[in-house]
mmCIF file of C-alpha atoms in Angstrom:
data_model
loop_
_atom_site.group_PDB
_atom_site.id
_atom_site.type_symbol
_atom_site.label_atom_id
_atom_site.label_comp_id
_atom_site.label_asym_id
_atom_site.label_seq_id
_atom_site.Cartn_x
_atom_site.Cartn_y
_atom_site.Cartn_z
ATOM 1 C CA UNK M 13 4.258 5.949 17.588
ATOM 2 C CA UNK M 14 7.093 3.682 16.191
ATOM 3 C CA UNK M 15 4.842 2.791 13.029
ATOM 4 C CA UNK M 16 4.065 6.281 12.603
ATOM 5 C CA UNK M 17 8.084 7.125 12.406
ATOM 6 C CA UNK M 18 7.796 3.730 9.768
ATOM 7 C CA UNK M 19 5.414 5.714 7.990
ATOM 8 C CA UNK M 20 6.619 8.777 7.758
ATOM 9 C CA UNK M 21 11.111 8.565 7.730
ATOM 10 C CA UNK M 22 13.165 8.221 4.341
ATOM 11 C CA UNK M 23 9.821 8.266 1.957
ATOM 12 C CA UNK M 24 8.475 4.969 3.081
ATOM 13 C CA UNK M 25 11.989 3.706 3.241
ATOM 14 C CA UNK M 26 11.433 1.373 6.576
ATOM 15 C CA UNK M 27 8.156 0.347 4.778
ATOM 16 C CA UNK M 28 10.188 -1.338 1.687
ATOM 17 C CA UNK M 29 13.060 -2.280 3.630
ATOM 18 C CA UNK M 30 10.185 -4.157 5.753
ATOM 19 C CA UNK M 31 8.482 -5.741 2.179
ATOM 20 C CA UNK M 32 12.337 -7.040 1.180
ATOM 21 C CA UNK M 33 12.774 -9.061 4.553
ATOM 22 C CA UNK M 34 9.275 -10.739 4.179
ATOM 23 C CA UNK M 35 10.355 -10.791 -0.052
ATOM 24 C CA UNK M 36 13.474 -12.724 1.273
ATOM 25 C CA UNK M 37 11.590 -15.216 3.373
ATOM 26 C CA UNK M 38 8.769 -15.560 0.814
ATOM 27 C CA UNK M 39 8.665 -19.599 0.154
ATOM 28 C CA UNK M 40 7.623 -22.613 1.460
ATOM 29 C CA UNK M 41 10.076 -22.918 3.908
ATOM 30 C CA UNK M 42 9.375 -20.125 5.858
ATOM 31 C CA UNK M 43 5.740 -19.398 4.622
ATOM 32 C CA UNK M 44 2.817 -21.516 4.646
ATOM 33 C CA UNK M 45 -0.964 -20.426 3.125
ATOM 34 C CA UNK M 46 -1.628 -19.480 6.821
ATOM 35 C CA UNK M 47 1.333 -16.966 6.519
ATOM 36 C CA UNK M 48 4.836 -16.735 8.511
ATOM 37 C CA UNK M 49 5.628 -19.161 11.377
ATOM 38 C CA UNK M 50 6.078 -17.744 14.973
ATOM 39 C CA UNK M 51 10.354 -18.605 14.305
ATOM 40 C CA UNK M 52 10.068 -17.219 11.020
ATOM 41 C CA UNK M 53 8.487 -13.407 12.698
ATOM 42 C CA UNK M 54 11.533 -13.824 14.915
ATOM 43 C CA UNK M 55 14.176 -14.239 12.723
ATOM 44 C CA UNK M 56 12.902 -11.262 10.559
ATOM 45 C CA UNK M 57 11.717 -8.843 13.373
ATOM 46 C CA UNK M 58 16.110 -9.921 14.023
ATOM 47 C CA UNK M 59 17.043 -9.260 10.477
ATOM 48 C CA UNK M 60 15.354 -5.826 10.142
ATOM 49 C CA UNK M 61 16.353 -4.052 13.250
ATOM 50 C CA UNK M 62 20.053 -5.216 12.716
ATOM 51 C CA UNK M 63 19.826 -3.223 9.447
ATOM 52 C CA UNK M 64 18.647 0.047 11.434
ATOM 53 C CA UNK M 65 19.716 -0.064 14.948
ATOM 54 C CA UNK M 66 18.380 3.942 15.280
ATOM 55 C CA UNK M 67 14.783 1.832 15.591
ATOM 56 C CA UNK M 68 13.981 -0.775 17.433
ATOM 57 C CA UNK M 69 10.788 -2.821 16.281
ATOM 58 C CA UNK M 70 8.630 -5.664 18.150
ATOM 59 C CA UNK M 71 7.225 -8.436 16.771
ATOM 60 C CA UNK M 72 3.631 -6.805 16.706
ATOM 61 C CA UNK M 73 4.842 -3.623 15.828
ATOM 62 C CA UNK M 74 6.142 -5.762 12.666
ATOM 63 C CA UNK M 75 3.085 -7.652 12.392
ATOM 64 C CA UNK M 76 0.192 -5.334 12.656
ATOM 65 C CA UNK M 77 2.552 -3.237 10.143
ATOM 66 C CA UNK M 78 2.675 -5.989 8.150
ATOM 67 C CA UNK M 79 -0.716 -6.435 8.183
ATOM 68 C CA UNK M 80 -1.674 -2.440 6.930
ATOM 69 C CA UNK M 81 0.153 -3.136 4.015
ATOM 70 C CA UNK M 82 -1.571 -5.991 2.653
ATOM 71 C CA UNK M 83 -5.070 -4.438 3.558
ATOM 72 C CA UNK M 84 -3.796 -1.184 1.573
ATOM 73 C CA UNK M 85 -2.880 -3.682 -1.347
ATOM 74 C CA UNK M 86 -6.158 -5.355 -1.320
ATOM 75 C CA UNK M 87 -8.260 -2.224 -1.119
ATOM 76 C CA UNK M 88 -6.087 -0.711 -4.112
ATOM 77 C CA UNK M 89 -6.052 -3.903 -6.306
ATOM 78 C CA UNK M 90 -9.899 -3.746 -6.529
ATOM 79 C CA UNK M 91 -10.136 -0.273 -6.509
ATOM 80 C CA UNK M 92 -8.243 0.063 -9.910
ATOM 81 C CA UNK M 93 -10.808 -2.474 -11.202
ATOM 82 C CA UNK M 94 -14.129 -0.413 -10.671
ATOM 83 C CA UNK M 95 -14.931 1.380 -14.308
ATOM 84 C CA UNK M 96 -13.575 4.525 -14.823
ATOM 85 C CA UNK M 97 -10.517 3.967 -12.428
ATOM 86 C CA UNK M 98 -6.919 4.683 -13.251
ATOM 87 C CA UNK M 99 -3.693 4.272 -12.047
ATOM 88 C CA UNK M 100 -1.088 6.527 -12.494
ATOM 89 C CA UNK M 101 2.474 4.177 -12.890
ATOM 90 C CA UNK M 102 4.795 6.920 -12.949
ATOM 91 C CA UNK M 103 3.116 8.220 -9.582
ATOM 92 C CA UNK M 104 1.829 4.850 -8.366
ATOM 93 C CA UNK M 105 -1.488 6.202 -7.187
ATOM 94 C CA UNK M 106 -4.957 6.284 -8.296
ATOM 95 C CA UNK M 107 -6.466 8.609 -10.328
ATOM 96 C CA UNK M 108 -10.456 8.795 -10.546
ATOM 97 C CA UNK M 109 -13.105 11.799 -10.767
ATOM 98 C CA UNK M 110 -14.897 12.826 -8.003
ATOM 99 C CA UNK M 111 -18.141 11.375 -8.461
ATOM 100 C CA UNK M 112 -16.046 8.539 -8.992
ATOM 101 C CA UNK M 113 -14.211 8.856 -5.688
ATOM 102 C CA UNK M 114 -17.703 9.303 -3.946
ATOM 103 C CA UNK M 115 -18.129 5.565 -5.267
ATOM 104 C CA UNK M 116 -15.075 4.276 -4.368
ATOM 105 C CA UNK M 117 -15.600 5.138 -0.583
ATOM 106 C CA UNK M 118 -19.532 3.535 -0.619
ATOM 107 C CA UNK M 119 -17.472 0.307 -1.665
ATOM 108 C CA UNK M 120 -14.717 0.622 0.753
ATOM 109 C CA UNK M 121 -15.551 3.034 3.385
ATOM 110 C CA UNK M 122 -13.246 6.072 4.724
ATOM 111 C CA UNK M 123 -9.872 4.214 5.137
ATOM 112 C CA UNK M 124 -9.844 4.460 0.843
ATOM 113 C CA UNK M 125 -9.976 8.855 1.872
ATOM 114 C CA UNK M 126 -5.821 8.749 2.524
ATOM 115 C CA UNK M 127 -5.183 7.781 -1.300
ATOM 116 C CA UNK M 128 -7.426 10.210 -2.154
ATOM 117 C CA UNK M 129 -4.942 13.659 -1.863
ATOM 118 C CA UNK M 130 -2.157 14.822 -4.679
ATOM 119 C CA UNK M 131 0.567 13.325 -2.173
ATOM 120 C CA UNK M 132 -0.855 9.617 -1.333
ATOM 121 C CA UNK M 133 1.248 7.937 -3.542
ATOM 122 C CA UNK M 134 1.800 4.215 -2.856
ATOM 123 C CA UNK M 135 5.396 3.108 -4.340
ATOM 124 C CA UNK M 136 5.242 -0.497 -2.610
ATOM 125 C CA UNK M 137 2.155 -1.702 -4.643
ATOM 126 C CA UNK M 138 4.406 -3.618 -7.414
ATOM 127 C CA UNK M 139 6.579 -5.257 -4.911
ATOM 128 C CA UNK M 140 3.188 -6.101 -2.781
ATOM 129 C CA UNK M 141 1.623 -7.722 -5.795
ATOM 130 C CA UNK M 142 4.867 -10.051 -5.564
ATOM 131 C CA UNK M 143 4.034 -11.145 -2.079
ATOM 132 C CA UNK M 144 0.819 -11.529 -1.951
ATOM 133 C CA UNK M 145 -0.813 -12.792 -4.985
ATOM 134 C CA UNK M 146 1.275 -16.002 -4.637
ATOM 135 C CA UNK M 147 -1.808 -16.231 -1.909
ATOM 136 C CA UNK M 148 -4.095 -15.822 -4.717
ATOM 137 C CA UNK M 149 -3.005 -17.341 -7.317
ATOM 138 C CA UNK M 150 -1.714 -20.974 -8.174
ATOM 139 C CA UNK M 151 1.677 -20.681 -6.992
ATOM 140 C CA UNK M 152 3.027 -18.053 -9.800
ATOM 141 C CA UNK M 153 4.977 -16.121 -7.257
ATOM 142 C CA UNK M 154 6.008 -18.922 -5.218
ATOM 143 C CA UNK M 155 9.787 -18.720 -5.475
ATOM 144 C CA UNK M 156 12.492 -18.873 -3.152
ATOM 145 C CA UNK M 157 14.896 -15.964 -2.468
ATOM 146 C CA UNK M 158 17.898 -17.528 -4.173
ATOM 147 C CA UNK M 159 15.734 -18.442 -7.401
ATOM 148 C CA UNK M 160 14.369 -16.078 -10.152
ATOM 149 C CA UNK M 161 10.616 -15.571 -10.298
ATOM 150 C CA UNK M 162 9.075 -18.018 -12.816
ATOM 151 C CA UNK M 163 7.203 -15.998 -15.718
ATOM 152 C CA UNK M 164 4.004 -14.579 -15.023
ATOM 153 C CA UNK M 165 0.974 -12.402 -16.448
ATOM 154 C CA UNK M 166 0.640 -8.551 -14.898
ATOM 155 C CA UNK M 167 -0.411 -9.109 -11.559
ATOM 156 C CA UNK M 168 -3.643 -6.878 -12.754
ATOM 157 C CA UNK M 169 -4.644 -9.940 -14.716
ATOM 158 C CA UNK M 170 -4.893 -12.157 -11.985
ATOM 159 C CA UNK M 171 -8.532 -13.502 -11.131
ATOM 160 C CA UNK M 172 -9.819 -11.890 -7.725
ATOM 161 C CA UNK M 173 -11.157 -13.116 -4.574
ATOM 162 C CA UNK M 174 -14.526 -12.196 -5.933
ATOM 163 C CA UNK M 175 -14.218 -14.412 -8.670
ATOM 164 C CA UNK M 176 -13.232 -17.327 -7.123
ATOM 165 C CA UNK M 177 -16.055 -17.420 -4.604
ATOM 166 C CA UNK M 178 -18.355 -16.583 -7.657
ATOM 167 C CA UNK M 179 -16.825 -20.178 -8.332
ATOM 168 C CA UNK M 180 -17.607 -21.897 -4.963
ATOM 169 C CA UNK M 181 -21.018 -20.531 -4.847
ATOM 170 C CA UNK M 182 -21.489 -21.952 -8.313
ATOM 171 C CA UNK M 183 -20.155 -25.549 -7.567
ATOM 172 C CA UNK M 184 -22.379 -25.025 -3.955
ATOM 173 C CA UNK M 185 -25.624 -24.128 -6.462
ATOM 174 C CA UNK M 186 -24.980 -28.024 -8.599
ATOM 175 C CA UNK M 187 -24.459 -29.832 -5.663
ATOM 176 C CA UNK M 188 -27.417 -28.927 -3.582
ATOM 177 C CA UNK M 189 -29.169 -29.722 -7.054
ATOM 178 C CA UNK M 190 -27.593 -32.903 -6.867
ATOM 179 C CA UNK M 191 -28.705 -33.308 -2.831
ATOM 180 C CA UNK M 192 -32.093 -32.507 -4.010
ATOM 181 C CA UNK M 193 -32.774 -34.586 -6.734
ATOM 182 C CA UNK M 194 -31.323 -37.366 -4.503
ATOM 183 C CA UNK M 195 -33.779 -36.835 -1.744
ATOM 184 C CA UNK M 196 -36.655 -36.633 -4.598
ATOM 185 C CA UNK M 197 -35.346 -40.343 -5.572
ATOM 186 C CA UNK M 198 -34.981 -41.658 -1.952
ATOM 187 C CA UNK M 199 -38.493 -40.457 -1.016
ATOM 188 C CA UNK M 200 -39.867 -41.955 -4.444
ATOM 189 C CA UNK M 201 -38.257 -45.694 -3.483
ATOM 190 C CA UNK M 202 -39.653 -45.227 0.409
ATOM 191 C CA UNK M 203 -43.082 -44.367 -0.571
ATOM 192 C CA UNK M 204 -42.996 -47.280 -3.079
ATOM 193 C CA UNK M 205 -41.765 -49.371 -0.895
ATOM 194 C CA UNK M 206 -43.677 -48.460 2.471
ATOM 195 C CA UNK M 207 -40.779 -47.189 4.675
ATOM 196 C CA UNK M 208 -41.177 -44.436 6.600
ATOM 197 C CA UNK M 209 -39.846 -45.218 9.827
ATOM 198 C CA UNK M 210 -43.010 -45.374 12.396
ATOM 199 C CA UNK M 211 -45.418 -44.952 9.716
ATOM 200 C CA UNK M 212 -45.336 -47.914 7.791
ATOM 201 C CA UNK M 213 -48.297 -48.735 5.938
ATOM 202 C CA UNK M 214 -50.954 -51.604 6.346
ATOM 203 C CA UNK M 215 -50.667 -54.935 4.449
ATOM 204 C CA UNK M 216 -52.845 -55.295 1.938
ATOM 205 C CA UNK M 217 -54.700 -58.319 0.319
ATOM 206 C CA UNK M 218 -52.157 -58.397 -3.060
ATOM 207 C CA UNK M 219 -54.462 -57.914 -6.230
ATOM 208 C CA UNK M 220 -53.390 -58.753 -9.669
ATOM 209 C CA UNK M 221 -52.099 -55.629 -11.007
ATOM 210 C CA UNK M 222 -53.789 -54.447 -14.036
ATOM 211 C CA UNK M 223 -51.311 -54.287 -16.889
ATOM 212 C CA UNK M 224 -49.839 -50.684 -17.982
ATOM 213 C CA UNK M 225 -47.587 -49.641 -21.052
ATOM 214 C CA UNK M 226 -44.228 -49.031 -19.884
ATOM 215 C CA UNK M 227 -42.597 -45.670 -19.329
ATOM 216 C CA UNK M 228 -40.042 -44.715 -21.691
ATOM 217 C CA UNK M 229 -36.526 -43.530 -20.930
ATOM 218 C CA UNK M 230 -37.442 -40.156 -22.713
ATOM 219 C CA UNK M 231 -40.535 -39.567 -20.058
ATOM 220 C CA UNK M 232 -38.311 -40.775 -17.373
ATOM 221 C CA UNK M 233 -35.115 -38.389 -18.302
ATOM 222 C CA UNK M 234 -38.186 -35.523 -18.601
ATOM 223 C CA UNK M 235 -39.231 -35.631 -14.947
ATOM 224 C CA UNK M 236 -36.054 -35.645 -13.981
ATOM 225 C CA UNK M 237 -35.438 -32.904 -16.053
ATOM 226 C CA UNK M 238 -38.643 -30.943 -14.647
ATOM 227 C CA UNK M 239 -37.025 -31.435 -11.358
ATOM 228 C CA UNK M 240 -33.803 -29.725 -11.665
ATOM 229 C CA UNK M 241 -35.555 -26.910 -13.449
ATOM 230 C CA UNK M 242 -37.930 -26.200 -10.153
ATOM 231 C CA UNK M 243 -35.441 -25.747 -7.800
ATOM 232 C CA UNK M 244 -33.405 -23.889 -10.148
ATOM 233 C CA UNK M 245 -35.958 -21.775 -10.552
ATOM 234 C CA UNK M 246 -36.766 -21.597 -6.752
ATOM 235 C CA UNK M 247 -33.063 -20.968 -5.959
ATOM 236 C CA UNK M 248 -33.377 -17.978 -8.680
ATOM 237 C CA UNK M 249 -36.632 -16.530 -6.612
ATOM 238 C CA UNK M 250 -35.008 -16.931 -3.615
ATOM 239 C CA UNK M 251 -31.882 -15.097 -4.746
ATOM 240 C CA UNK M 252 -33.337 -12.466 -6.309
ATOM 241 C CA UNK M 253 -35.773 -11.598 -3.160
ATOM 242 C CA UNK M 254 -33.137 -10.987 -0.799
ATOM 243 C CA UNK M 255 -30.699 -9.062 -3.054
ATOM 244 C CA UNK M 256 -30.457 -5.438 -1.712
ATOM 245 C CA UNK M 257 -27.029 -4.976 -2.186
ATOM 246 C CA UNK M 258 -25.343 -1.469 -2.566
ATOM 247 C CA UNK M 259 -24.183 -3.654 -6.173
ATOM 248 C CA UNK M 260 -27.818 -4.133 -7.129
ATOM 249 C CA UNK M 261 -28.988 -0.817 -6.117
ATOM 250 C CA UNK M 262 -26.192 0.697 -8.357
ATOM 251 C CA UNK M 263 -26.808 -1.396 -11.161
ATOM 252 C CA UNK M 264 -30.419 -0.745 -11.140
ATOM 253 C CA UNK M 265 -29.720 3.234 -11.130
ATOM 254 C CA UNK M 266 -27.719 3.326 -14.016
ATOM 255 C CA UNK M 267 -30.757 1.419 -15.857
ATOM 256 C CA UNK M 268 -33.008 4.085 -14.451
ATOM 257 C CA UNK M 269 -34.465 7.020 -16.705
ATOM 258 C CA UNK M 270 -34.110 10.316 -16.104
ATOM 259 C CA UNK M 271 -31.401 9.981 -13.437
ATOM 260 C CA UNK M 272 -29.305 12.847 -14.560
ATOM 261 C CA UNK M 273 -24.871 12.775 -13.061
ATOM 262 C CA UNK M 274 -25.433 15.005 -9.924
ATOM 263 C CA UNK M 275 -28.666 12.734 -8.910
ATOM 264 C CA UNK M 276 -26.398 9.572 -9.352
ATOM 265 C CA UNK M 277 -24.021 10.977 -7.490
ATOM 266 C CA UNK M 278 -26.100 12.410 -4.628
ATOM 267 C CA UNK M 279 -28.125 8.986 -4.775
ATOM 268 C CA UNK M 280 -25.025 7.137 -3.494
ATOM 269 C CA UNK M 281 -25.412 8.176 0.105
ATOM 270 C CA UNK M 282 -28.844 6.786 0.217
ATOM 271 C CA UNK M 283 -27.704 3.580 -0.711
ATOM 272 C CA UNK M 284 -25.889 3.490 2.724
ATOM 273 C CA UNK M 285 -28.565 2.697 4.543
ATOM 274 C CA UNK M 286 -29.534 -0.862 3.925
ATOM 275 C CA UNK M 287 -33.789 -0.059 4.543
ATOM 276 C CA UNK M 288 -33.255 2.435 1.716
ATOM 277 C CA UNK M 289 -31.782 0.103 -0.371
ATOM 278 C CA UNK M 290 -34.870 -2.075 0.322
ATOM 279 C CA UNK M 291 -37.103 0.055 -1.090
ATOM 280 C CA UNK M 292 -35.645 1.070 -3.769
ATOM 281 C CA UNK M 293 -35.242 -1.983 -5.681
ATOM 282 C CA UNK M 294 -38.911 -2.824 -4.731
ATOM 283 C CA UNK M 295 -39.849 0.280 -6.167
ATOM 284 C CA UNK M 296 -37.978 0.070 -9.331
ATOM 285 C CA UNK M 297 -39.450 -3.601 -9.918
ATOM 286 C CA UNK M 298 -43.077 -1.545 -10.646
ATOM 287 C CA UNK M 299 -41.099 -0.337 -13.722
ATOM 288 C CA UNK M 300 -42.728 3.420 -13.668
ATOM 289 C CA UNK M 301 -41.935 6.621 -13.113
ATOM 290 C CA UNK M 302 -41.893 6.002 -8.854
ATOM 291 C CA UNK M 303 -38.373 4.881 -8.305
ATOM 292 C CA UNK M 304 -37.505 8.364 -9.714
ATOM 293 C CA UNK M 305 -39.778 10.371 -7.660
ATOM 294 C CA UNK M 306 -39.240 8.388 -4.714
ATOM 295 C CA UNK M 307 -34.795 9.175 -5.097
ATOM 296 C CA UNK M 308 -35.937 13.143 -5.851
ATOM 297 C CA UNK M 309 -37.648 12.794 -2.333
ATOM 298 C CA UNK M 310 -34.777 11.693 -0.356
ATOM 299 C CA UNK M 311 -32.602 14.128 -1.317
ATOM 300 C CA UNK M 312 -34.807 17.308 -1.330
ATOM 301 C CA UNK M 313 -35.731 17.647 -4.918
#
């Protein structure tokens, strides 16, 4: 009930007056990257009923209000990022078609619905940007309230989450290259030199070993070489056999021909179910005219 009344008195007005308190304590003192300290809550839970003593506000009240916001922001930043998304800056709300709005809710569900009608305007989503990309990115907004912000790109133009675990995964893929070409080395020096634990092999009478021409560094440097490209190659396989994402599945429709607007569109419910999105892309890999008729069945055509 209280954050309804937040919600719904003076246009949002307890809603910014709640973003300039945790504005005010935005810095290292009072914020770390795991957020607000327990004293810090207190002190602005304090701070914020003082100014409006008609309310009165707990600390979870504050927190889990605290806490819409920023998944509103989120959801809103990467909204306006999909193709064919706008935002409206004189309204502060998005504006999209509705074919376009039916893909905006596969991606993010119902709770993206509420910015979906002529009055959902969101007024906060500058002054969000402020306090919570600092999370994001390297410090830009990381400024105390008695200093001026340092200059800084559009907060648009700051890399996403997405991005940076695009990143991670990448550094992940080289090192378990690394691991594995290791492992290859390790297990080439044990079987030459008869370690294996338990199984160690028999001594043999030594025999004069027959003379061989020498390896080059070039043949050397191309084994190693073949290596790495194997398991890249596995890792690619292994990738691309368990991708049936709702991502792929899209991506794959727009390739498809013959898949006229109002089939794309009705197609996007189908993706939903994750067995549908199985078979689809293993249909479309037979690169004929099935992946069509199969979409046609599911929805009555």
């Amino acid at each position: 009930m209280l954050l309804q009344e937040m919600e719904n008195e003076g246009h949002r007005g307890l809603e910014k007056a709640l973003v300039e308190v945790l504005l005010e304590h935005n810095n290292t003192y009072h914020r770390s990257q795991n957020g607000w300290s327990s004293e810090t809550w207190s002190v602005m839970v304090g701070i914020f009923n003082s100014k409006y003593t008609h309310v009165h506000f707990t600390k979870t009240h504050i927190q889990n209000k605290e806490k819409d916001l920023k998944r509103d922001y989120i959801m809103l930043r990467d909204a306006r990022k999909q193709s064919g998304v706008g935002w409206n800056e004189h309204r502060c709300m998005i504006e999209a078609e509705p074919h376009l709005w039916d893909n905006l809710e596969v991606s993010f569900g119902n709770k993206i619905r509420k910015f979906r009608t002529e009055d959902s305007r969101f007024p906060l989503y500058d002054l969000l940007g402020q306090l919570y990309e600092s999370q994001i990115a390297e410090g830009d907004f990381n400024f105390t309230s008695m200093a001026e912000p340092p200059p800084r790109d559009d907060v648009n133009n700051i890399e996403s989450d997405g991005e940076f675990e695009d990143e991670r995964e990448l550094e992940k893929e080289e090192a378990a290259v690394q691991q594995a070409d290791d492992e290859l080395q390790m297990l080439d020096q044990a079987e030459t030199s008869g370690v294996g634990g338990a199984k160690t092999r028999p001594k043999k009478i030594p025999k004069k070993p027959k003379r061989s021409p020498k390896k080059s560094s070039g043949d050397a440097l191309v084994g190693v070489m073949q290596r790495f490209v194997d398991i890249k190659e596995k890792e690619s396989k292994k990738e691309e056999a368990v991708d049936f994402s709702i991502t792929r599945c899209m991506k794959e429709l727009k390739a498809l021909e013959g898949v006229t607007p109002d089939l794309k569109v009705k197609c996007y419910g189908i993706f939903k179910c994750p067995k549908n999105c199985e078979i689809f892309i293993n249909v479309v890999a037979d690169k004929d005219v099935s992946a069509l008729a199969w979409l046609q069945s599911q929805i009555g055509i």
